[in-house]
mmCIF file of C-alpha atoms in Angstrom:
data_model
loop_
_atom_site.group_PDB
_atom_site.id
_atom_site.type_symbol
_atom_site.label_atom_id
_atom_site.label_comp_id
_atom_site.label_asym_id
_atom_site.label_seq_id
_atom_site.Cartn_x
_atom_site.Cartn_y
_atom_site.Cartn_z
ATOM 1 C CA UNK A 1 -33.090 -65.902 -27.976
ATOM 2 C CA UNK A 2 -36.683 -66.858 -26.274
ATOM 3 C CA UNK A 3 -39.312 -69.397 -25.994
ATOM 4 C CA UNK A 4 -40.859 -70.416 -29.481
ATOM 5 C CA UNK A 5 -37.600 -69.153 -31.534
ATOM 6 C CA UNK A 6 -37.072 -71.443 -34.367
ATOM 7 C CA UNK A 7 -33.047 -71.516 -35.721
ATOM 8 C CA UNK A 8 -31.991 -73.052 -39.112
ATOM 9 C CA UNK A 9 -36.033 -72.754 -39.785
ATOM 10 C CA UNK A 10 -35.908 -76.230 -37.958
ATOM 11 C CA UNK A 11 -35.231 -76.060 -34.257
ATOM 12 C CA UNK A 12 -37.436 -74.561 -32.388
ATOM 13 C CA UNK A 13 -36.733 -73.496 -28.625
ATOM 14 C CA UNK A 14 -38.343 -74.330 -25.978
ATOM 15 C CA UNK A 15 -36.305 -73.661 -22.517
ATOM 16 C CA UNK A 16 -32.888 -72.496 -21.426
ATOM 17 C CA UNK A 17 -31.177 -75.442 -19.572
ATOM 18 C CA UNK A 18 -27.841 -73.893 -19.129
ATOM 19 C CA UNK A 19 -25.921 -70.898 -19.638
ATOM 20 C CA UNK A 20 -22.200 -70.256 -19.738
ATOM 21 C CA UNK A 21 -19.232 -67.593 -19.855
ATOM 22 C CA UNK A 22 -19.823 -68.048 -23.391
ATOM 23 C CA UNK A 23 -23.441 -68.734 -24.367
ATOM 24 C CA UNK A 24 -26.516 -71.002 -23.382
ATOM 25 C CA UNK A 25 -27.783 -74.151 -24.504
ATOM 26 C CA UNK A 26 -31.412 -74.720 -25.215
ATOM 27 C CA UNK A 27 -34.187 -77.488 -24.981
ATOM 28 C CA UNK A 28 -35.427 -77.674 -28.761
ATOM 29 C CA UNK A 29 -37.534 -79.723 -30.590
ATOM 30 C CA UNK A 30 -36.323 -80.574 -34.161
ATOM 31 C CA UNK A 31 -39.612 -79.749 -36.162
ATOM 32 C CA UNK A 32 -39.049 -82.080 -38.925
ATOM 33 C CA UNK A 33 -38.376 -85.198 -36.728
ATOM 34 C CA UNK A 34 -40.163 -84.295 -33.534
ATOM 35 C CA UNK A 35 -37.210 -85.335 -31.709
ATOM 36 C CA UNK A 36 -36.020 -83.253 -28.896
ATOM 37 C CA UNK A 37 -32.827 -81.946 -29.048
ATOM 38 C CA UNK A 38 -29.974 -79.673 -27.315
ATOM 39 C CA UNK A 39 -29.011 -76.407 -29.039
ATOM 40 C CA UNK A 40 -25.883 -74.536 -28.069
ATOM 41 C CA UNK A 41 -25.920 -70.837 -28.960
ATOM 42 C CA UNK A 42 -22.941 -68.316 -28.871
ATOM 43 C CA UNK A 43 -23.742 -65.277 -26.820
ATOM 44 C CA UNK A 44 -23.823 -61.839 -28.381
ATOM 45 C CA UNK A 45 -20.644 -60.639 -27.191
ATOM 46 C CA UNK A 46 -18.701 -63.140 -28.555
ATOM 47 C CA UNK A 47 -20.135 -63.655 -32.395
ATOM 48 C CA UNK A 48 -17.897 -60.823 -33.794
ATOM 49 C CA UNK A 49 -14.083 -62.889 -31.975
ATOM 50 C CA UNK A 50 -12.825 -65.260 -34.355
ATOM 51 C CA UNK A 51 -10.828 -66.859 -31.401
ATOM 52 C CA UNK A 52 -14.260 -67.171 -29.454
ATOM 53 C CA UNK A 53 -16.293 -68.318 -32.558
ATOM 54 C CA UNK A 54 -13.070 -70.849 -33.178
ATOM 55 C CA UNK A 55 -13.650 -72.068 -29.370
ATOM 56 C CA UNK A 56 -17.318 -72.272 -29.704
ATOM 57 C CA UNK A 57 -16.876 -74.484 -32.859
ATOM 58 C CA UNK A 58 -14.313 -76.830 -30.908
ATOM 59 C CA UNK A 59 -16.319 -77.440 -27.743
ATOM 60 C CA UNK A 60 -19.616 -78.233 -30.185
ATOM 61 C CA UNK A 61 -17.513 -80.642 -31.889
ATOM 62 C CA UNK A 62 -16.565 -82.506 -28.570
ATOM 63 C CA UNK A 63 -19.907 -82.674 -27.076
ATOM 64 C CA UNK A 64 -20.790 -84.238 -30.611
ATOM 65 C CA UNK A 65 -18.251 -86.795 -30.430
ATOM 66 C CA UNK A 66 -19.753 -88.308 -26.109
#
């Protein structure tokens, strides 16, 4: 992923703020709202586990629930 990279044609990166063992999450502005928003994205060497995808999918479902 980079700078300027727009995902579900309506978040748009803009910086990294963190990465992981498992991916990075992303400063991103949602272009229909103009709100700014936090993206999570699974790194490449983990899209093709189930078990890691199944992980991924928990801890995204936590962070939504703070």
């Amino acid at each position: 992923p980079h700078a300027g990279l727009r995902i579900a044609g309506k978040y748009e990166l803009q910086s990294v703020i963190g990465e992981g063992g498992m991916g990075s999450v992303w400063q991103a502005m949602h272009t229909g709202l103009g709100q700014p928003v936090a993206v999570k994205l699974i790194g490449h060497a983990f899209v093709r586990s189930e078990e890691a995808r199944r992980r991924f999918d928990n801890e995204a479902k936590a962070a939504a629930h703070r």
